[in-house]
Amino acid sequence: MSTTPNPILKTEALTKRFGGLTAVDGVSVELMPGETVALIGPNGAGKTTFYNMVSGRMTPSEGRVVFKGDDIAGHPPHKISRLGISRSFQITNVFVELTVRENVQVALISHRNKSLRMFRVAARDRALRQEADEILARLGLDGVADQRTGTLSYGDKRLLEIAIVLATEPELVLLDEPTAGLTPDETKHVIRLLAKLREDRPYTFFITEHDMSVVFELAHRVFVMHRGGLLAAGTPQEVRDDPEVRTAYLGDEDESAA
Amino acid sequence: MSAGRLVVWGALAAILAALWWLPSWAPYFYIFVATEVLILGLFAGGFNLVFGYTGMLSLGHAAFFGFGAYISAMLLLHLQTPLILALLAATAGGGLLALLIGFFCVRLTEVYFTMLTLAFGMMVFSIAQQWRSVTNGSDGITGFTVGDFGIGLDLVLGNPAVFYQVTLVVVVLAAALLYLITISPFGLILRAMGENPERVAFTGIPVRRYRLYSFAISGTFSGLAGGLFAPFTRVASPDMVHWAQSAEPVLMSILGGSTTFLGPFVGSAIFVLLETWITSFTDRWMLFLGIVLALMVMYLRRGLFGTAVDWLRQRRTRSS
Amino acid sequence: MQTFVAALLNSLDLGILLFVIAVGLNIIFGVLNVINFAHGALYMLGAYCAYTAIGLLGLPFWLALVAAPLVVAAVAVVLERLMLHRIYDRSITDSLLLTFALLLIIDESVRWIWGTSIHIVDPPVGLRGTFTVFGAQHPVYSLFVMAMGVLVGVGLWLFFTRTRAGKVMRAAASDRKMSRLVGINVPLVFTGVFALGAGIAGLGGVVAAPMRAIGPAMGANIIVESFIVVVIGGLGSFPGAFLGALILGAIHGFGSRFLPDLNLVLPFIGMAVVLLLKPHGLMGRPAT
């Protein structure tokens, strides 16, 4: 007999208004632990605003965000991160002046509660270095660990984004357009990477994407947002065949690499 | 240790040795110049923890420097305490005042923060200037002598060369501690905050609180510098709290470069030497300071030492 | 009653003067996203120009009232073209550093040119003397200050809402890229805005000259005061600047009479209280 697990993330009528504009309108969704869910929708559909509310960057106007049973709406980002949610950014948000390894170490120092250690040399902390290098290796970035991040290629910076996210050992990973601006080869690499990552650990991935190949290869379920509201939810197949979705979104756009 | 690092540490050791024996090889007047460079260098170095590392521009740091000076002067005048006690009190005082003022200032970012530091700094200046009963107003606190150092060391602190060497030891030890903080995990968090505070928040750090920590620590070093400055100049006066004094660590950090640890110290040397030279033929030092600051901000933002370090690093990566 | 009225009138003219200064600061911040640390020094420059015109050259007050702001605005144009415009696209810290450098330059230049002694300027003949209200004697000139402040406020409001130039400035403030695309000469607008803000500060200096002593610490005092006004009222908000200015005026006016020992720190305590309760000021929005 299997028991129905509780959703790891639940939003209830989540709404965000900016003055007269309603960016997110009463969106209610559930994510189950361990699944990979894609959030798609045309530009301006409200995906990033929705993300921002889940990750603590914005406070909802109405509605609830429940993570593992706790209401987290309006919590500051650092509290939400500590609860086990980590997010990457659509516009690459890495620490340009620090080395690649140091980028990951920042997240590790925070996660391992070493952030108030003032009288130890960070570079000599072997555990810190090893852990950072492990994470970098998982993403194929161990070769550039000592380089100043500013010198990295765009693709590697996107990978570093993901590395920083994983360093805090989150349960729920929000990836905001992880393949934005990547070449088809780089995109395939990221898809393989995410697939491998979730084999090793039971991450729940919540990914926004424009690239349908990512959606079809990775997502168990898809949510479609349109004009702030939830238009459809289901397996990738169901969503692709949904006529409403086609008219609103897939029908108006060329399909990108399948 | 790699060859490069060996060279750097070797150079530092040589410089420190030269500094220690300065009273023997330099003209008498330069003992005073060097003492001033060291003290203001520590002030600037402490300031740069907040500016270069944590990315916040404070225009009121003289509040902590001056407060340290007043504490030191008052203890020396009224209680004739050993210098080391006066210094410890000044350090603690600077830190506490920074904690108090910082609490209000870090609540907001950038623009507001800078405005508030200026405002609170000038508030402390007004208090120093007008609370005659305690601070003796514009005349400042004078008439104290420096007795012994304390902890059993028998030093003639009235001798400028001896005072200079004591200052050298105190400043080097303090700078070493400051350096340790900058290369610690905490220091890495600060550097990340200086660049991208939002991202740091998303890794689980309460950024505002850490800004306060950085500000308070910076205040302790500034207080210590002030604590040394009072016995050095034999006075604690309100202009040590004025924004013109707050401008000095800013300019030193910009001159030397806010992106390296040693930048502010180098900047202090350049600044004091320039000041000594310029004031010998004009009173318009502040005007010159303003022009130099403007030019540096516009054209050489990473400072003289900082630009040199950048250039060296580029050469190294190109040849590797 | 007498003391209360005296304090009230004092608060008003001080508050309205502070409003004039704060408004210029807000305009510059609103469009250029720059905190002009040199604003107090520009105010001081205006006062010294007034002193030169009236005290040294014997020109009529009314002439100084027009000429001094123009001189200050001209200086501002030079500074903006030479230095400020280079750093608009850089980080906010750089612009703060640069206007701080401008503060040092202007402040010291004033000291150099005019020396460090205190000067007095008399109010113009028509506005001398005092009048009595509720038993309190109050300078006639103070009414002029209040009138000027209201005039400036109304004039600016009309300028920004009714004139083309004003609307262009507001457009440049809200969206630089868009403004460029629709053909607005953004650099020219920025120079104009900085000159306008500076001119208002200079006007404030002329108006304040007969009321306060003219001395080298003028700039420092007023810039700290305007920061307190702007923090209490909220950066970027005109009604906020008005409110903040009146509050600070009241703190000074009543504080100096009823709580003279705390008079120094009272404004800062007020500012701290506002910061604790409303971090962005009573009417402010977060600075983007």
PDB file of N, CA, C and O in Angstrom, chain A residues 55 57 77-78 81-82 87 89 93-98 102 105-107 109-110 114-122 161 164-165 168, chain B residues 5 177 180-189 191-193 195-207 209-210 213 217 259 302:
ATOM      1  N   SER A  55      10.573  32.353  -4.380  1.00  0.00           N
ATOM      2  CA  SER A  55      11.941  32.388  -3.846  1.00  0.00           C
ATOM      3  C   SER A  55      12.178  33.526  -2.866  1.00  0.00           C
ATOM      4  O   SER A  55      13.254  33.681  -2.335  1.00  0.00           O
ATOM      5  N   ARG A  57      11.896  36.841  -3.435  1.00  0.00           N
ATOM      6  CA  ARG A  57      12.358  38.119  -3.968  1.00  0.00           C
ATOM      7  C   ARG A  57      11.239  39.157  -3.965  1.00  0.00           C
ATOM      8  O   ARG A  57      11.481  40.345  -3.963  1.00  0.00           O
ATOM      9  N   PRO A  77      14.667  36.392   1.279  1.00  0.00           N
ATOM     10  CA  PRO A  77      15.359  35.349   0.512  1.00  0.00           C
ATOM     11  C   PRO A  77      16.279  34.482   1.354  1.00  0.00           C
ATOM     12  O   PRO A  77      16.347  33.271   1.146  1.00  0.00           O
ATOM     13  N   HIS A  78      16.974  35.076   2.326  1.00  0.00           N
ATOM     14  CA  HIS A  78      17.951  34.252   3.040  1.00  0.00           C
ATOM     15  C   HIS A  78      17.268  33.204   3.914  1.00  0.00           C
ATOM     16  O   HIS A  78      17.781  32.109   4.086  1.00  0.00           O
ATOM     17  N   SER A  81      16.120  30.411   1.546  1.00  0.00           N
ATOM     18  CA  SER A  81      17.246  29.595   1.142  1.00  0.00           C
ATOM     19  C   SER A  81      17.584  28.582   2.224  1.00  0.00           C
ATOM     20  O   SER A  81      17.870  27.419   1.944  1.00  0.00           O
ATOM     21  N   ARG A  82      17.557  29.017   3.456  1.00  0.00           N
ATOM     22  CA  ARG A  82      17.888  28.130   4.580  1.00  0.00           C
ATOM     23  C   ARG A  82      16.859  27.019   4.750  1.00  0.00           C
ATOM     24  O   ARG A  82      17.155  25.978   5.318  1.00  0.00           O
ATOM     25  N   ARG A  87      17.522  29.082  -5.916  1.00  0.00           N
ATOM     26  CA  ARG A  87      17.142  29.453  -7.272  1.00  0.00           C
ATOM     27  C   ARG A  87      18.320  29.984  -8.075  1.00  0.00           C
ATOM     28  O   ARG A  87      19.250  30.582  -7.531  1.00  0.00           O
ATOM     29  N   PHE A  89      19.286  32.340 -11.656  1.00  0.00           N
ATOM     30  CA  PHE A  89      18.728  33.547 -12.235  1.00  0.00           C
ATOM     31  C   PHE A  89      18.784  33.528 -13.746  1.00  0.00           C
ATOM     32  O   PHE A  89      19.687  32.963 -14.355  1.00  0.00           O
ATOM     33  N   ASN A  93      23.986  35.717 -12.660  1.00  0.00           N
ATOM     34  CA  ASN A  93      24.135  36.488 -11.441  1.00  0.00           C
ATOM     35  C   ASN A  93      25.279  35.936 -10.594  1.00  0.00           C
ATOM     36  O   ASN A  93      25.107  35.685  -9.419  1.00  0.00           O
ATOM     37  N   VAL A  94      26.434  35.740 -11.210  1.00  0.00           N
ATOM     38  CA  VAL A  94      27.567  35.164 -10.480  1.00  0.00           C
ATOM     39  C   VAL A  94      28.465  36.281  -9.963  1.00  0.00           C
ATOM     40  O   VAL A  94      28.247  37.457 -10.254  1.00  0.00           O
ATOM     41  N   PHE A  95      29.435  35.923  -9.175  1.00  0.00           N
ATOM     42  CA  PHE A  95      30.368  36.894  -8.600  1.00  0.00           C
ATOM     43  C   PHE A  95      31.568  37.022  -9.523  1.00  0.00           C
ATOM     44  O   PHE A  95      32.478  36.198  -9.507  1.00  0.00           O
ATOM     45  N   VAL A  96      31.555  38.075 -10.311  1.00  0.00           N
ATOM     46  CA  VAL A  96      32.504  38.203 -11.403  1.00  0.00           C
ATOM     47  C   VAL A  96      33.945  38.363 -10.936  1.00  0.00           C
ATOM     48  O   VAL A  96      34.875  37.867 -11.566  1.00  0.00           O
ATOM     49  N   GLU A  97      34.143  39.075  -9.825  1.00  0.00           N
ATOM     50  CA  GLU A  97      35.514  39.336  -9.390  1.00  0.00           C
ATOM     51  C   GLU A  97      36.134  38.172  -8.631  1.00  0.00           C
ATOM     52  O   GLU A  97      37.334  38.124  -8.425  1.00  0.00           O
ATOM     53  N   LEU A  98      35.312  37.235  -8.193  1.00  0.00           N
ATOM     54  CA  LEU A  98      35.837  36.098  -7.437  1.00  0.00           C
ATOM     55  C   LEU A  98      36.191  34.965  -8.391  1.00  0.00           C
ATOM     56  O   LEU A  98      35.718  34.915  -9.519  1.00  0.00           O
ATOM     57  N   GLU A 102      35.687  30.177  -5.635  1.00  0.00           N
ATOM     58  CA  GLU A 102      35.198  31.064  -4.571  1.00  0.00           C
ATOM     59  C   GLU A 102      33.698  31.302  -4.698  1.00  0.00           C
ATOM     60  O   GLU A 102      32.990  31.413  -3.698  1.00  0.00           O
ATOM     61  N   GLN A 105      32.183  28.528  -3.065  1.00  0.00           N
ATOM     62  CA  GLN A 105      32.514  28.552  -1.641  1.00  0.00           C
ATOM     63  C   GLN A 105      31.649  29.533  -0.869  1.00  0.00           C
ATOM     64  O   GLN A 105      31.342  29.309   0.297  1.00  0.00           O
ATOM     65  N   VAL A 106      31.261  30.617  -1.518  1.00  0.00           N
ATOM     66  CA  VAL A 106      30.383  31.577  -0.840  1.00  0.00           C
ATOM     67  C   VAL A 106      29.117  30.858  -0.384  1.00  0.00           C
ATOM     68  O   VAL A 106      28.701  30.957   0.774  1.00  0.00           O
ATOM     69  N   ALA A 107      28.521  30.110  -1.308  1.00  0.00           N
ATOM     70  CA  ALA A 107      27.301  29.381  -0.967  1.00  0.00           C
ATOM     71  C   ALA A 107      27.577  28.312   0.082  1.00  0.00           C
ATOM     72  O   ALA A 107      26.790  28.104   1.003  1.00  0.00           O
ATOM     73  N   ILE A 109      30.027  28.286   2.364  1.00  0.00           N
ATOM     74  CA  ILE A 109      30.312  28.915   3.664  1.00  0.00           C
ATOM     75  C   ILE A 109      29.001  29.237   4.373  1.00  0.00           C
ATOM     76  O   ILE A 109      28.844  29.012   5.565  1.00  0.00           O
ATOM     77  N   SER A 110      28.062  29.746   3.598  1.00  0.00           N
ATOM     78  CA  SER A 110      26.777  30.070   4.188  1.00  0.00           C
ATOM     79  C   SER A 110      26.078  28.797   4.664  1.00  0.00           C
ATOM     80  O   SER A 110      25.585  28.721   5.786  1.00  0.00           O
ATOM     81  N   LYS A 114      29.770  28.636   8.235  1.00  0.00           N
ATOM     82  CA  LYS A 114      31.129  29.081   8.523  1.00  0.00           C
ATOM     83  C   LYS A 114      31.248  30.581   8.293  1.00  0.00           C
ATOM     84  O   LYS A 114      32.338  31.130   8.312  1.00  0.00           O
ATOM     85  N   SER A 115      30.122  31.245   8.076  1.00  0.00           N
ATOM     86  CA  SER A 115      30.204  32.625   7.610  1.00  0.00           C
ATOM     87  C   SER A 115      30.695  33.594   8.665  1.00  0.00           C
ATOM     88  O   SER A 115      31.053  34.715   8.352  1.00  0.00           O
ATOM     89  N   LEU A 116      30.714  33.192   9.934  1.00  0.00           N
ATOM     90  CA  LEU A 116      31.224  34.119  10.942  1.00  0.00           C
ATOM     91  C   LEU A 116      32.643  33.771  11.355  1.00  0.00           C
ATOM     92  O   LEU A 116      33.160  34.303  12.320  1.00  0.00           O
ATOM     93  N   ARG A 117      33.291  32.888  10.627  1.00  0.00           N
ATOM     94  CA  ARG A 117      34.672  32.557  10.947  1.00  0.00           C
ATOM     95  C   ARG A 117      35.577  33.651  10.412  1.00  0.00           C
ATOM     96  O   ARG A 117      35.782  33.774   9.217  1.00  0.00           O
ATOM     97  N   MET A 118      36.125  34.451  11.340  1.00  0.00           N
ATOM     98  CA  MET A 118      36.939  35.569  10.902  1.00  0.00           C
ATOM     99  C   MET A 118      38.423  35.331  11.069  1.00  0.00           C
ATOM    100  O   MET A 118      39.225  36.085  10.560  1.00  0.00           O
ATOM    101  N   PHE A 119      38.787  34.322  11.831  1.00  0.00           N
ATOM    102  CA  PHE A 119      40.213  34.174  12.150  1.00  0.00           C
ATOM    103  C   PHE A 119      40.809  32.916  11.553  1.00  0.00           C
ATOM    104  O   PHE A 119      41.780  32.373  12.037  1.00  0.00           O
ATOM    105  N   ARG A 120      40.192  32.447  10.492  1.00  0.00           N
ATOM    106  CA  ARG A 120      40.749  31.326   9.764  1.00  0.00           C
ATOM    107  C   ARG A 120      40.920  31.727   8.324  1.00  0.00           C
ATOM    108  O   ARG A 120      40.165  32.546   7.819  1.00  0.00           O
ATOM    109  N   VAL A 121      41.891  31.142   7.664  1.00  0.00           N
ATOM    110  CA  VAL A 121      42.117  31.469   6.264  1.00  0.00           C
ATOM    111  C   VAL A 121      41.211  30.597   5.397  1.00  0.00           C
ATOM    112  O   VAL A 121      41.291  29.376   5.430  1.00  0.00           O
ATOM    113  N   ALA A 122      40.365  31.234   4.612  1.00  0.00           N
ATOM    114  CA  ALA A 122      39.404  30.484   3.805  1.00  0.00           C
ATOM    115  C   ALA A 122      40.095  29.544   2.843  1.00  0.00           C
ATOM    116  O   ALA A 122      39.663  28.420   2.623  1.00  0.00           O
ATOM    117  N   GLU A 161      26.185  29.203 -12.360  1.00  0.00           N
ATOM    118  CA  GLU A 161      24.900  29.544 -11.734  1.00  0.00           C
ATOM    119  C   GLU A 161      24.311  28.315 -11.052  1.00  0.00           C
ATOM    120  O   GLU A 161      23.887  28.362  -9.899  1.00  0.00           O
ATOM    121  N   ILE A 164      26.330  27.083  -7.960  1.00  0.00           N
ATOM    122  CA  ILE A 164      26.067  27.870  -6.746  1.00  0.00           C
ATOM    123  C   ILE A 164      24.754  27.422  -6.122  1.00  0.00           C
ATOM    124  O   ILE A 164      24.630  27.294  -4.901  1.00  0.00           O
ATOM    125  N   VAL A 165      23.769  27.173  -6.980  1.00  0.00           N
ATOM    126  CA  VAL A 165      22.459  26.740  -6.483  1.00  0.00           C
ATOM    127  C   VAL A 165      22.572  25.410  -5.743  1.00  0.00           C
ATOM    128  O   VAL A 165      22.010  25.225  -4.671  1.00  0.00           O
ATOM    129  N   THR A 168      24.094  24.763  -1.815  1.00  0.00           N
ATOM    130  CA  THR A 168      23.372  24.853  -0.543  1.00  0.00           C
ATOM    131  C   THR A 168      22.498  23.634  -0.303  1.00  0.00           C
ATOM    132  O   THR A 168      21.634  23.622   0.572  1.00  0.00           O
TER     133      THR A 168
ATOM    134  N   ARG B   5      55.020  34.271  -4.513  1.00  0.00           N
ATOM    135  CA  ARG B   5      54.647  34.586  -3.136  1.00  0.00           C
ATOM    136  C   ARG B   5      55.865  34.889  -2.297  1.00  0.00           C
ATOM    137  O   ARG B   5      55.844  35.790  -1.457  1.00  0.00           O
ATOM    138  N   LEU B 177      45.856  41.465  11.686  1.00  0.00           N
ATOM    139  CA  LEU B 177      44.554  40.952  12.107  1.00  0.00           C
ATOM    140  C   LEU B 177      43.486  41.293  11.067  1.00  0.00           C
ATOM    141  O   LEU B 177      42.662  40.460  10.694  1.00  0.00           O
ATOM    142  N   LEU B 180      43.843  39.073   8.135  1.00  0.00           N
ATOM    143  CA  LEU B 180      43.305  37.741   8.418  1.00  0.00           C
ATOM    144  C   LEU B 180      41.791  37.726   8.236  1.00  0.00           C
ATOM    145  O   LEU B 180      41.228  36.801   7.657  1.00  0.00           O
ATOM    146  N   ILE B 181      41.158  38.796   8.731  1.00  0.00           N
ATOM    147  CA  ILE B 181      39.706  38.875   8.573  1.00  0.00           C
ATOM    148  C   ILE B 181      39.316  38.909   7.099  1.00  0.00           C
ATOM    149  O   ILE B 181      38.332  38.281   6.684  1.00  0.00           O
ATOM    150  N   THR B 182      40.102  39.620   6.285  1.00  0.00           N
ATOM    151  CA  THR B 182      39.718  39.723   4.876  1.00  0.00           C
ATOM    152  C   THR B 182      39.909  38.419   4.116  1.00  0.00           C
ATOM    153  O   THR B 182      39.246  38.189   3.107  1.00  0.00           O
ATOM    154  N   ILE B 183      40.842  37.548   4.565  1.00  0.00           N
ATOM    155  CA  ILE B 183      41.013  36.294   3.840  1.00  0.00           C
ATOM    156  C   ILE B 183      40.274  35.141   4.505  1.00  0.00           C
ATOM    157  O   ILE B 183      40.423  33.989   4.127  1.00  0.00           O
ATOM    158  N   SER B 184      39.451  35.468   5.500  1.00  0.00           N
ATOM    159  CA  SER B 184      38.685  34.439   6.190  1.00  0.00           C
ATOM    160  C   SER B 184      37.398  34.150   5.419  1.00  0.00           C
ATOM    161  O   SER B 184      37.052  34.870   4.497  1.00  0.00           O
ATOM    162  N   PRO B 185      36.677  33.096   5.813  1.00  0.00           N
ATOM    163  CA  PRO B 185      35.366  32.856   5.190  1.00  0.00           C
ATOM    164  C   PRO B 185      34.452  34.065   5.311  1.00  0.00           C
ATOM    165  O   PRO B 185      33.761  34.433   4.355  1.00  0.00           O
ATOM    166  N   PHE B 186      34.489  34.721   6.470  1.00  0.00           N
ATOM    167  CA  PHE B 186      33.701  35.944   6.649  1.00  0.00           C
ATOM    168  C   PHE B 186      34.096  36.989   5.621  1.00  0.00           C
ATOM    169  O   PHE B 186      33.244  37.638   5.020  1.00  0.00           O
ATOM    170  N   GLY B 187      35.398  37.120   5.410  1.00  0.00           N
ATOM    171  CA  GLY B 187      35.889  38.091   4.439  1.00  0.00           C
ATOM    172  C   GLY B 187      35.422  37.780   3.026  1.00  0.00           C
ATOM    173  O   GLY B 187      35.123  38.690   2.247  1.00  0.00           O
ATOM    174  N   LEU B 188      35.364  36.517   2.699  1.00  0.00           N
ATOM    175  CA  LEU B 188      34.901  36.133   1.361  1.00  0.00           C
ATOM    176  C   LEU B 188      33.432  36.502   1.190  1.00  0.00           C
ATOM    177  O   LEU B 188      33.010  36.987   0.134  1.00  0.00           O
ATOM    178  N   ILE B 189      32.661  36.283   2.257  1.00  0.00           N
ATOM    179  CA  ILE B 189      31.248  36.679   2.212  1.00  0.00           C
ATOM    180  C   ILE B 189      31.141  38.189   1.981  1.00  0.00           C
ATOM    181  O   ILE B 189      30.321  38.658   1.187  1.00  0.00           O
ATOM    182  N   ARG B 191      33.281  40.176   0.508  1.00  0.00           N
ATOM    183  CA  ARG B 191      33.657  40.488  -0.868  1.00  0.00           C
ATOM    184  C   ARG B 191      32.512  40.166  -1.819  1.00  0.00           C
ATOM    185  O   ARG B 191      32.224  40.909  -2.759  1.00  0.00           O
ATOM    186  N   ALA B 192      31.861  39.042  -1.569  1.00  0.00           N
ATOM    187  CA  ALA B 192      30.729  38.690  -2.417  1.00  0.00           C
ATOM    188  C   ALA B 192      29.610  39.723  -2.258  1.00  0.00           C
ATOM    189  O   ALA B 192      28.971  40.123  -3.236  1.00  0.00           O
ATOM    190  N   MET B 193      29.397  40.168  -1.026  1.00  0.00           N
ATOM    191  CA  MET B 193      28.359  41.166  -0.766  1.00  0.00           C
ATOM    192  C   MET B 193      28.669  42.474  -1.469  1.00  0.00           C
ATOM    193  O   MET B 193      27.776  43.168  -1.936  1.00  0.00           O
ATOM    194  N   GLU B 195      30.013  42.864  -4.184  1.00  0.00           N
ATOM    195  CA  GLU B 195      29.784  42.745  -5.605  1.00  0.00           C
ATOM    196  C   GLU B 195      28.323  42.497  -5.936  1.00  0.00           C
ATOM    197  O   GLU B 195      27.789  43.044  -6.885  1.00  0.00           O
ATOM    198  N   ASN B 196      27.675  41.646  -5.167  1.00  0.00           N
ATOM    199  CA  ASN B 196      26.345  41.177  -5.527  1.00  0.00           C
ATOM    200  C   ASN B 196      25.578  40.767  -4.276  1.00  0.00           C
ATOM    201  O   ASN B 196      25.404  39.589  -4.014  1.00  0.00           O
ATOM    202  N   PRO B 197      25.121  41.770  -3.522  1.00  0.00           N
ATOM    203  CA  PRO B 197      24.501  41.443  -2.239  1.00  0.00           C
ATOM    204  C   PRO B 197      23.245  40.583  -2.376  1.00  0.00           C
ATOM    205  O   PRO B 197      22.956  39.753  -1.520  1.00  0.00           O
ATOM    206  N   GLU B 198      22.528  40.775  -3.488  1.00  0.00           N
ATOM    207  CA  GLU B 198      21.298  40.008  -3.634  1.00  0.00           C
ATOM    208  C   GLU B 198      21.592  38.521  -3.738  1.00  0.00           C
ATOM    209  O   GLU B 198      20.948  37.687  -3.104  1.00  0.00           O
ATOM    210  N   ARG B 199      22.603  38.190  -4.527  1.00  0.00           N
ATOM    211  CA  ARG B 199      22.942  36.785  -4.700  1.00  0.00           C
ATOM    212  C   ARG B 199      23.368  36.160  -3.388  1.00  0.00           C
ATOM    213  O   ARG B 199      23.039  35.023  -3.079  1.00  0.00           O
ATOM    214  N   VAL B 200      24.106  36.923  -2.608  1.00  0.00           N
ATOM    215  CA  VAL B 200      24.560  36.415  -1.311  1.00  0.00           C
ATOM    216  C   VAL B 200      23.355  36.117  -0.427  1.00  0.00           C
ATOM    217  O   VAL B 200      23.321  35.105   0.275  1.00  0.00           O
ATOM    218  N   ALA B 201      22.355  36.993  -0.477  1.00  0.00           N
ATOM    219  CA  ALA B 201      21.140  36.750   0.311  1.00  0.00           C
ATOM    220  C   ALA B 201      20.516  35.433  -0.091  1.00  0.00           C
ATOM    221  O   ALA B 201      20.022  34.673   0.747  1.00  0.00           O
ATOM    222  N   PHE B 202      20.533  35.134  -1.387  1.00  0.00           N
ATOM    223  CA  PHE B 202      19.923  33.910  -1.857  1.00  0.00           C
ATOM    224  C   PHE B 202      20.714  32.664  -1.493  1.00  0.00           C
ATOM    225  O   PHE B 202      20.248  31.551  -1.703  1.00  0.00           O
ATOM    226  N   THR B 203      21.921  32.838  -0.952  1.00  0.00           N
ATOM    227  CA  THR B 203      22.622  31.649  -0.459  1.00  0.00           C
ATOM    228  C   THR B 203      22.389  31.461   1.031  1.00  0.00           C
ATOM    229  O   THR B 203      22.957  30.562   1.637  1.00  0.00           O
ATOM    230  N   GLY B 204      21.574  32.333   1.617  1.00  0.00           N
ATOM    231  CA  GLY B 204      21.214  32.127   3.011  1.00  0.00           C
ATOM    232  C   GLY B 204      21.841  33.089   4.007  1.00  0.00           C
ATOM    233  O   GLY B 204      21.751  32.880   5.202  1.00  0.00           O
ATOM    234  N   ILE B 205      22.471  34.153   3.525  1.00  0.00           N
ATOM    235  CA  ILE B 205      23.114  35.108   4.435  1.00  0.00           C
ATOM    236  C   ILE B 205      22.201  36.315   4.670  1.00  0.00           C
ATOM    237  O   ILE B 205      21.723  36.907   3.706  1.00  0.00           O
ATOM    238  N   PRO B 206      21.942  36.683   5.923  1.00  0.00           N
ATOM    239  CA  PRO B 206      21.188  37.918   6.173  1.00  0.00           C
ATOM    240  C   PRO B 206      22.113  39.111   5.956  1.00  0.00           C
ATOM    241  O   PRO B 206      22.868  39.518   6.835  1.00  0.00           O
ATOM    242  N   VAL B 207      22.021  39.664   4.750  1.00  0.00           N
ATOM    243  CA  VAL B 207      23.017  40.643   4.304  1.00  0.00           C
ATOM    244  C   VAL B 207      23.091  41.872   5.192  1.00  0.00           C
ATOM    245  O   VAL B 207      24.168  42.348   5.508  1.00  0.00           O
ATOM    246  N   ARG B 209      22.588  42.276   8.344  1.00  0.00           N
ATOM    247  CA  ARG B 209      23.304  42.009   9.584  1.00  0.00           C
ATOM    248  C   ARG B 209      24.811  41.954   9.342  1.00  0.00           C
ATOM    249  O   ARG B 209      25.608  42.462  10.124  1.00  0.00           O
ATOM    250  N   TYR B 210      25.195  41.338   8.230  1.00  0.00           N
ATOM    251  CA  TYR B 210      26.624  41.215   7.943  1.00  0.00           C
ATOM    252  C   TYR B 210      27.239  42.563   7.588  1.00  0.00           C
ATOM    253  O   TYR B 210      28.405  42.814   7.862  1.00  0.00           O
ATOM    254  N   TYR B 213      28.041  44.011  10.859  1.00  0.00           N
ATOM    255  CA  TYR B 213      29.267  43.432  11.415  1.00  0.00           C
ATOM    256  C   TYR B 213      30.491  44.097  10.778  1.00  0.00           C
ATOM    257  O   TYR B 213      31.439  44.478  11.463  1.00  0.00           O
ATOM    258  N   ILE B 217      33.265  46.261  12.846  1.00  0.00           N
ATOM    259  CA  ILE B 217      34.683  45.865  12.866  1.00  0.00           C
ATOM    260  C   ILE B 217      35.539  46.998  12.321  1.00  0.00           C
ATOM    261  O   ILE B 217      36.578  47.344  12.874  1.00  0.00           O
ATOM    262  N   THR B 259      40.703  47.920  -4.204  1.00  0.00           N
ATOM    263  CA  THR B 259      40.506  46.516  -4.518  1.00  0.00           C
ATOM    264  C   THR B 259      41.582  45.606  -3.949  1.00  0.00           C
ATOM    265  O   THR B 259      41.493  44.383  -4.070  1.00  0.00           O
ATOM    266  N   ARG B 302      40.731  52.417 -10.078  1.00  0.00           N
ATOM    267  CA  ARG B 302      41.253  51.334  -9.253  1.00  0.00           C
ATOM    268  C   ARG B 302      42.520  51.721  -8.492  1.00  0.00           C
ATOM    269  O   ARG B 302      43.156  50.894  -7.866  1.00  0.00           O
TER     270      ARG B 302
END
